[in-house]
Short mmCIF file of N, CA and C in Angstrom, two decimals:
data_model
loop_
_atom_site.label_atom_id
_atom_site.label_comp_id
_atom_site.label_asym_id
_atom_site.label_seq_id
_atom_site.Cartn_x
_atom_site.Cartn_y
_atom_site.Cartn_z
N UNK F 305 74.93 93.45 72.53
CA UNK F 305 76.23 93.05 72.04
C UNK F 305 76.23 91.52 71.88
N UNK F 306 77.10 90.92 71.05
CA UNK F 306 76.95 89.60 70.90
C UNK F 306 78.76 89.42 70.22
N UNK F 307 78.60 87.98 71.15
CA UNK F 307 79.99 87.75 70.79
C UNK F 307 80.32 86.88 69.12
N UNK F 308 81.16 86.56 68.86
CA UNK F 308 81.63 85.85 67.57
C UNK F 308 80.62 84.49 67.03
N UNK F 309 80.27 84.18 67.97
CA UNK F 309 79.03 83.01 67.73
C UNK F 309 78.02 83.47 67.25
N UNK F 310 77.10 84.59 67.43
CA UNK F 310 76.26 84.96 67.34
C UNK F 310 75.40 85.05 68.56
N UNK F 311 76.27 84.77 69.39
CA UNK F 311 75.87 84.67 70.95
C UNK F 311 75.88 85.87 72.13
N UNK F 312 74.81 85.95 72.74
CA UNK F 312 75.47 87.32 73.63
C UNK F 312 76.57 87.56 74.27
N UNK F 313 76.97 88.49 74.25
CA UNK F 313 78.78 88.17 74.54
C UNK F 313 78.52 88.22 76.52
N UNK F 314 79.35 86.96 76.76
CA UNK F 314 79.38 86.70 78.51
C UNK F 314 78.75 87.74 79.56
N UNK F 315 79.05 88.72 79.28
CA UNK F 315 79.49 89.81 80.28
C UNK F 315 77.72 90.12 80.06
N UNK F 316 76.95 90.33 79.00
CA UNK F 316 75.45 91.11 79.01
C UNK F 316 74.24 88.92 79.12
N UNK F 317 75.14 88.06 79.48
CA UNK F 317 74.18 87.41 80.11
C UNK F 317 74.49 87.45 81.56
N UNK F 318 75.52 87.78 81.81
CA UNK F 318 76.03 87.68 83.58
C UNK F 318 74.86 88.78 83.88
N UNK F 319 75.09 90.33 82.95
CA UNK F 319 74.15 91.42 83.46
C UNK F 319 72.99 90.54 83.35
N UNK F 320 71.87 89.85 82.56
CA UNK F 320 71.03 89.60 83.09
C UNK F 320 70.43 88.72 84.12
N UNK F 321 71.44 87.86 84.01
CA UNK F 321 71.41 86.99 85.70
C UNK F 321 71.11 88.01 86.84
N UNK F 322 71.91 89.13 86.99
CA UNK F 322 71.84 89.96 88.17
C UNK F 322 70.66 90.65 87.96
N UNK F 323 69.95 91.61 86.96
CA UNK F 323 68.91 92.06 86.61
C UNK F 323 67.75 90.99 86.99
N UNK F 324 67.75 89.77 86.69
CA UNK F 324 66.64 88.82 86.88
C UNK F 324 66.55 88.32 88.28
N UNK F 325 67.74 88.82 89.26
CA UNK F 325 67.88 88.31 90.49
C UNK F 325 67.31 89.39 91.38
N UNK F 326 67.68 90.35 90.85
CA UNK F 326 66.86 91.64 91.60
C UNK F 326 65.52 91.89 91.76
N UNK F 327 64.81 91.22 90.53
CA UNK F 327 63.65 91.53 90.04
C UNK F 327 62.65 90.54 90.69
N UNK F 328 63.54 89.37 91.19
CA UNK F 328 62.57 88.28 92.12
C UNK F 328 62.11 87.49 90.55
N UNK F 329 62.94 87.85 89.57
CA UNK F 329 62.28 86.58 88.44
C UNK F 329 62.78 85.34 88.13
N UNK F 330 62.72 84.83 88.83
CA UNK F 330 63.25 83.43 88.52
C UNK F 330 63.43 82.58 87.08
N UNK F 331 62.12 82.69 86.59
CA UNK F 331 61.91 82.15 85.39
C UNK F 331 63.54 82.97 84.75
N UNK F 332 63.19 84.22 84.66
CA UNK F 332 65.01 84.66 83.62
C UNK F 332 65.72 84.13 84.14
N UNK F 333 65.92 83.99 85.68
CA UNK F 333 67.41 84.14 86.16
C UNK F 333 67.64 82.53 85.53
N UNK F 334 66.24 81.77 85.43
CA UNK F 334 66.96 80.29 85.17
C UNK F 334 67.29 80.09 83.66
N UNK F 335 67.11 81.18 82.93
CA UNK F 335 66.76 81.20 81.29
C UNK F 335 68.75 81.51 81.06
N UNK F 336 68.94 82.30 81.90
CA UNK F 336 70.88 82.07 82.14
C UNK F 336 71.35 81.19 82.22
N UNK F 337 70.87 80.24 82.67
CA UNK F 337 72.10 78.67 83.32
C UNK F 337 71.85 78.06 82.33
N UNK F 338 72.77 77.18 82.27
CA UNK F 338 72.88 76.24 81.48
C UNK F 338 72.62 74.77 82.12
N UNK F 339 71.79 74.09 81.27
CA UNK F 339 71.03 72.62 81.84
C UNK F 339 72.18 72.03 82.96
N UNK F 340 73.35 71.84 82.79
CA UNK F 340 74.39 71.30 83.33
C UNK F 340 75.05 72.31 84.35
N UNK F 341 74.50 73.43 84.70
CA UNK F 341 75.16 74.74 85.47
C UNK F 341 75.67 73.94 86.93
N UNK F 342 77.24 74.35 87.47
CA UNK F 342 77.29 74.35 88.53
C UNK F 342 77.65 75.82 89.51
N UNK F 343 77.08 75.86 90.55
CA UNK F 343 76.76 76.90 91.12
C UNK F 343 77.61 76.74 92.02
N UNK F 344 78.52 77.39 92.73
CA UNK F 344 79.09 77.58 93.88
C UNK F 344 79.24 78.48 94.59
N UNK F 345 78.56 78.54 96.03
CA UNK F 345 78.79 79.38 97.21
C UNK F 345 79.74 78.89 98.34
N UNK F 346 80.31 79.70 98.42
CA UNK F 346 81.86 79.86 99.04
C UNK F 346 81.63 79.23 100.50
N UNK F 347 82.50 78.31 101.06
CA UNK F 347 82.55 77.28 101.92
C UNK F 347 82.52 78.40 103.00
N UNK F 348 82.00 78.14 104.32
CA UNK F 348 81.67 79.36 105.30
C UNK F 348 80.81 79.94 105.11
N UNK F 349 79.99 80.16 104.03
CA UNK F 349 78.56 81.13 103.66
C UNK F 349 76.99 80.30 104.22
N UNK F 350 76.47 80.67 104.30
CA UNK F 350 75.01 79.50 105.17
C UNK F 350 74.65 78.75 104.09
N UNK F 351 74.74 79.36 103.06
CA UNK F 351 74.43 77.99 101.42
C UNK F 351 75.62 77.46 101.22
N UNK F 352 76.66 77.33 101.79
CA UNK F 352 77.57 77.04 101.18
C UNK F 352 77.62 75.24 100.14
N UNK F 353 78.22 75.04 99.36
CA UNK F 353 78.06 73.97 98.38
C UNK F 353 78.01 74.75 96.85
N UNK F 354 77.92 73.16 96.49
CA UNK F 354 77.52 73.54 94.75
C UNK F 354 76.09 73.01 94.24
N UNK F 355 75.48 73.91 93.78
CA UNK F 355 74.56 73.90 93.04
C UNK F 355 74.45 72.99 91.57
N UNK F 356 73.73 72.20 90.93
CA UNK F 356 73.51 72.05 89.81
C UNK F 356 72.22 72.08 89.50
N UNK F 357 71.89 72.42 88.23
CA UNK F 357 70.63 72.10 87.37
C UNK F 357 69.87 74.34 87.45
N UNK F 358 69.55 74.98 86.67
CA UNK F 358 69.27 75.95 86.99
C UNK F 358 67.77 76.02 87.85
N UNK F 359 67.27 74.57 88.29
CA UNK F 359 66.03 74.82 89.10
C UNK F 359 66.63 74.85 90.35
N UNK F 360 68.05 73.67 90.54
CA UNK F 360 69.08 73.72 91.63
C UNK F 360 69.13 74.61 92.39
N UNK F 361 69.68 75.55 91.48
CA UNK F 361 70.46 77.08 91.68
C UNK F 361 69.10 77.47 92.22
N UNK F 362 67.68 78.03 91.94
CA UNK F 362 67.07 79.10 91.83
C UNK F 362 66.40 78.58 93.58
N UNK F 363 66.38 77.63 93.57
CA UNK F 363 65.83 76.64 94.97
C UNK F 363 66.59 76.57 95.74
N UNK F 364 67.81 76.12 95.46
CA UNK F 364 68.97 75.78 96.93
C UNK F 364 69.82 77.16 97.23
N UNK F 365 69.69 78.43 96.53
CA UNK F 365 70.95 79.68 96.50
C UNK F 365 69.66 80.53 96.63
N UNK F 366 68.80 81.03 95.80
CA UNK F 366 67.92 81.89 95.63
C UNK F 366 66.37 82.16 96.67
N UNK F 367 66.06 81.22 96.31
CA UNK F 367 64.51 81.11 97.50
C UNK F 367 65.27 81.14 98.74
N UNK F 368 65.77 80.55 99.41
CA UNK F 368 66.60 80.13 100.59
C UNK F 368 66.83 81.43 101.49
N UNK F 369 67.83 82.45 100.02
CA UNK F 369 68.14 83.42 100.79
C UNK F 369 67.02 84.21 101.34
N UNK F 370 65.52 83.68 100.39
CA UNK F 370 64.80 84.83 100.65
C UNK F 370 63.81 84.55 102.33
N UNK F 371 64.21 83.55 102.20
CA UNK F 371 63.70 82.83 103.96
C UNK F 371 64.39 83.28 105.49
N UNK F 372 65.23 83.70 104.84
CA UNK F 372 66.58 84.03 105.76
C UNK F 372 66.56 85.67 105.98
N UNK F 373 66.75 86.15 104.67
CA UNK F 373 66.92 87.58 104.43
C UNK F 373 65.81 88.34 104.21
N UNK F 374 65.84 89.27 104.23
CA UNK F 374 64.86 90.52 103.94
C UNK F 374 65.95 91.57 103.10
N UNK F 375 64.90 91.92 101.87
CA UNK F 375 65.74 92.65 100.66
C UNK F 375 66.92 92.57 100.50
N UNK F 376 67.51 91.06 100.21
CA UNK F 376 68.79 90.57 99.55
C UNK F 376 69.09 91.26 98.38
N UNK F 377 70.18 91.79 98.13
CA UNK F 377 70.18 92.47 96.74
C UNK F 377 71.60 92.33 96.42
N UNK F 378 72.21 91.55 95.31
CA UNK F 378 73.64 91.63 94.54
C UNK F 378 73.54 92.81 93.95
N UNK F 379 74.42 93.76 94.36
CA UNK F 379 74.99 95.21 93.28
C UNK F 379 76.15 94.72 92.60
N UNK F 380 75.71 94.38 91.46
CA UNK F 380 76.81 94.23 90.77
C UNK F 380 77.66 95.69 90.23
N UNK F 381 78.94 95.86 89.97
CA UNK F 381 79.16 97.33 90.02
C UNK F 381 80.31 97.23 89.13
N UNK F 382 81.04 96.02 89.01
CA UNK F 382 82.77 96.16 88.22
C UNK F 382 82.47 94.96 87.11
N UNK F 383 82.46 94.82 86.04
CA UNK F 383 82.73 93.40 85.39
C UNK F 383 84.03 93.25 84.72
N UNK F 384 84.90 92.79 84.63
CA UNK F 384 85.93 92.12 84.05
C UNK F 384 85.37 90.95 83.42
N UNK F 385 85.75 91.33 81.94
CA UNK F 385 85.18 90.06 80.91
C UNK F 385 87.05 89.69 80.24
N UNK F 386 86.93 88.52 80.13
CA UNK F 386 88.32 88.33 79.33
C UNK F 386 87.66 86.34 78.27
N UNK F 387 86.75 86.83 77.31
CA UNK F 387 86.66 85.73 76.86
C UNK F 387 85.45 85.46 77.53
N UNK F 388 85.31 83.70 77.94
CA UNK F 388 83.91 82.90 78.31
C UNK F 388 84.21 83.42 79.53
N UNK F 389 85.66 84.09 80.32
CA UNK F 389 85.51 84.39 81.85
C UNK F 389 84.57 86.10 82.33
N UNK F 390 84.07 85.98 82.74
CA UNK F 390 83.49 87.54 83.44
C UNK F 390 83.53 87.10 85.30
N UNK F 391 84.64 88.06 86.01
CA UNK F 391 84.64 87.75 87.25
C UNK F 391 83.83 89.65 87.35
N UNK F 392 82.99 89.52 88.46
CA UNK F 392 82.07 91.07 88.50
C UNK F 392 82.37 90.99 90.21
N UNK F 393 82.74 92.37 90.54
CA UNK F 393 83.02 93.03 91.89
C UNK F 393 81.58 93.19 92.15
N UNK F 394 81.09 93.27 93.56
CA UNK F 394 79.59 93.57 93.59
C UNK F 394 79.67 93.61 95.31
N UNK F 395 78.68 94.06 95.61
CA UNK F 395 78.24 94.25 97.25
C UNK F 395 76.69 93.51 97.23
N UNK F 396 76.84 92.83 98.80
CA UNK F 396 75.41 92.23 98.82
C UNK F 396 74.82 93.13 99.93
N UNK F 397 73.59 93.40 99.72
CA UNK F 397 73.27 94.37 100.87
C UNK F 397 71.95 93.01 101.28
N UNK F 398 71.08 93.14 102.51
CA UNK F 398 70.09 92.52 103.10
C UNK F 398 69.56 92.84 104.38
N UNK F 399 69.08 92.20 104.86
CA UNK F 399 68.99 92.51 106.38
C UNK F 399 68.36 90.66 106.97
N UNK F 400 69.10 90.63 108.06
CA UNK F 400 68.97 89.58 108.65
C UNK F 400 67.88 89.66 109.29
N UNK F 401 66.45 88.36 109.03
CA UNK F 401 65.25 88.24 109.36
C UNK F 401 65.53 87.93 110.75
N UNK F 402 66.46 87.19 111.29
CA UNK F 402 66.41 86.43 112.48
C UNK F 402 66.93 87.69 113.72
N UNK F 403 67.96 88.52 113.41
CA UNK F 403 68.77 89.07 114.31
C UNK F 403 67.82 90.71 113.86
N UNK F 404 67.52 91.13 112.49
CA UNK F 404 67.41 92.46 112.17
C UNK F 404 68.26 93.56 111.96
N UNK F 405 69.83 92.55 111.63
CA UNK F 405 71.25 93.27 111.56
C UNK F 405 71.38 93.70 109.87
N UNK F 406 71.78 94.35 109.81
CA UNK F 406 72.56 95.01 108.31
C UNK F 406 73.72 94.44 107.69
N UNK F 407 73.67 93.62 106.45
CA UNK F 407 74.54 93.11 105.97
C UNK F 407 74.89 94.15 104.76
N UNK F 408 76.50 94.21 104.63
CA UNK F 408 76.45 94.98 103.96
C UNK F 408 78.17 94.75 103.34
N UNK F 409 78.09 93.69 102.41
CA UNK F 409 79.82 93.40 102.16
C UNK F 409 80.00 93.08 100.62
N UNK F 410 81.50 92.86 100.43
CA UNK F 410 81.96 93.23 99.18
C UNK F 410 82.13 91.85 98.55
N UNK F 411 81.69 91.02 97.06
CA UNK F 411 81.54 90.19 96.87
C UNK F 411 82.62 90.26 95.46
N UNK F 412 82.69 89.14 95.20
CA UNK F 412 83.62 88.85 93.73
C UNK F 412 82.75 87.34 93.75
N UNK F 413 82.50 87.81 92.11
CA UNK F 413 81.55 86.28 91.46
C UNK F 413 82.72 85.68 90.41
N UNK F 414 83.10 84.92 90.14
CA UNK F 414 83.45 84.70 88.55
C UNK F 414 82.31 83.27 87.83
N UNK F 415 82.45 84.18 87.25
CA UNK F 415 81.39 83.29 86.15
C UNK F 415 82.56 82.81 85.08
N UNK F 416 81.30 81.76 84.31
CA UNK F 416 81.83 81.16 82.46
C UNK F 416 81.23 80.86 82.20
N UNK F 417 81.05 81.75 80.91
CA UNK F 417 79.65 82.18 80.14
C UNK F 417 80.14 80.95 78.75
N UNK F 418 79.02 80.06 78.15
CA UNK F 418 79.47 79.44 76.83
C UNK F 418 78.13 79.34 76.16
N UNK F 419 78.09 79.32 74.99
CA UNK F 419 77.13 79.91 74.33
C UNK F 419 76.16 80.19 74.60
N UNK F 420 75.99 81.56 75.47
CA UNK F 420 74.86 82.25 75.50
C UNK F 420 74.38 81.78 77.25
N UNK F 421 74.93 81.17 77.74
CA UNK F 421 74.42 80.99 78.93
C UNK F 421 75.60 80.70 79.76
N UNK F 422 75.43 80.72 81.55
CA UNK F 422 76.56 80.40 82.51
C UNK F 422 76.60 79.00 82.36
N UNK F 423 77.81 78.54 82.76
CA UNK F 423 78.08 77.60 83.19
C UNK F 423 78.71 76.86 84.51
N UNK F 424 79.02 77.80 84.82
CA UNK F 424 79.84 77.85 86.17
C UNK F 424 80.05 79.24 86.51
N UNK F 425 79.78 78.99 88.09
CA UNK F 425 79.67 80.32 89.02
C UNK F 425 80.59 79.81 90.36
N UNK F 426 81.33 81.21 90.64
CA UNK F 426 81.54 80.71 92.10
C UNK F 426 81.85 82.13 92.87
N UNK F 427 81.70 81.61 93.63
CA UNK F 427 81.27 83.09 94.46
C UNK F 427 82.74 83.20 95.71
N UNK F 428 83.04 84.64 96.15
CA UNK F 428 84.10 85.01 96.88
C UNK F 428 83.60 85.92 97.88
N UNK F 429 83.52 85.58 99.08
CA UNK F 429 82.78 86.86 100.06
C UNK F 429 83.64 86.58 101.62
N UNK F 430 83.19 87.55 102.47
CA UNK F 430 83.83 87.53 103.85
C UNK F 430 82.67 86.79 104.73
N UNK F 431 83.21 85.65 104.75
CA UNK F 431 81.66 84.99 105.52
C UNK F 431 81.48 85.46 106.78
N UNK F 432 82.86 85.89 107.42
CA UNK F 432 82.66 86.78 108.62
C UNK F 432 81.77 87.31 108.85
N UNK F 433 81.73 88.32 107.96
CA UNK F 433 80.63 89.26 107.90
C UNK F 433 79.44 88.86 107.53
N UNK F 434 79.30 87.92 107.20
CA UNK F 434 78.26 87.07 106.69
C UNK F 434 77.44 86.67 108.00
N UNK F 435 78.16 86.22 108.52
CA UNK F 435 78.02 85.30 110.04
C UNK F 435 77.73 86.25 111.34
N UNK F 436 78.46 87.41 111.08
CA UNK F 436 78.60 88.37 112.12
C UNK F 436 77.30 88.97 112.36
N UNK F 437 75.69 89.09 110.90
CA UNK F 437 74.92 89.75 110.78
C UNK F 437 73.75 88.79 111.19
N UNK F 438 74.29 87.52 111.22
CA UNK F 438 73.65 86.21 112.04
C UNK F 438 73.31 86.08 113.22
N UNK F 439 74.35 86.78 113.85
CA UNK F 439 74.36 86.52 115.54
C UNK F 439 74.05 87.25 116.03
N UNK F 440 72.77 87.51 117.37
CA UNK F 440 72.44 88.24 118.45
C UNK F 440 73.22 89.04 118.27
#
């Protein structure tokens, strides 16, 4: 699908961000961002901050988790597209390397997609639970 530009319409580059994140491919997931991308993980989360640059993102959000976690996985599952906005319902599943606990919670991303790539991300989660799969 492609939107009025001739551009993929928001919602099927968000799908491949998540497809390329699953897959451990970096190279795609960075072929999404846009040179200027800012990334945001939700204040309370162990990455928490903003990201820029899509090597930013794939280094300070992505590798990180994989140091931490064992089989991190975004299910993306709902997308709401309205325009350059796509906010997507999703669950992160993992398992905590340090403790060996089960993470297993409900996420909201919103993205803004502009020609053909993100531009801004920010992420919505229960860091509680985040934190809770942290501790002894």
């Amino acid at each position: 699908m492609t939107d009025f530009t001739g551009c993929a319409a928001p919602a099927d580059v968000v799908r491949r961000q998540y497809l390329a994140s699953a897959a451990g491919d970096l190279d795609a997931l960075r072929a999404t961002l846009a040179p200027d991308v800012e990334w945001t993980e939700m204040a309370g989360f162990p990455l928490a901050g903003t990201y820029r640059t899509p090597e930013g993102v794939t280094s300070g959000v992505m590798e990180r988790l994989g140091t931490g976690w064992d089989d991190w996985v975004a299910h993306d599952d709902t997308y709401i597209a309205d325009g350059e906005n796509v906010v997507v319902l999703a669950r992160y599943t993992a398992v905590n390397k340090a403790t060996g606990h089960l993470l297993d919670v409900r996420v909201a991303h919103h993205f803004i997609v502009r020609g053909g790539q993100i531009v801004r991300f920010e992420q919505f989660v229960d860091t509680a639970k985040v934190r809770d799969a942290m501790l002894p």
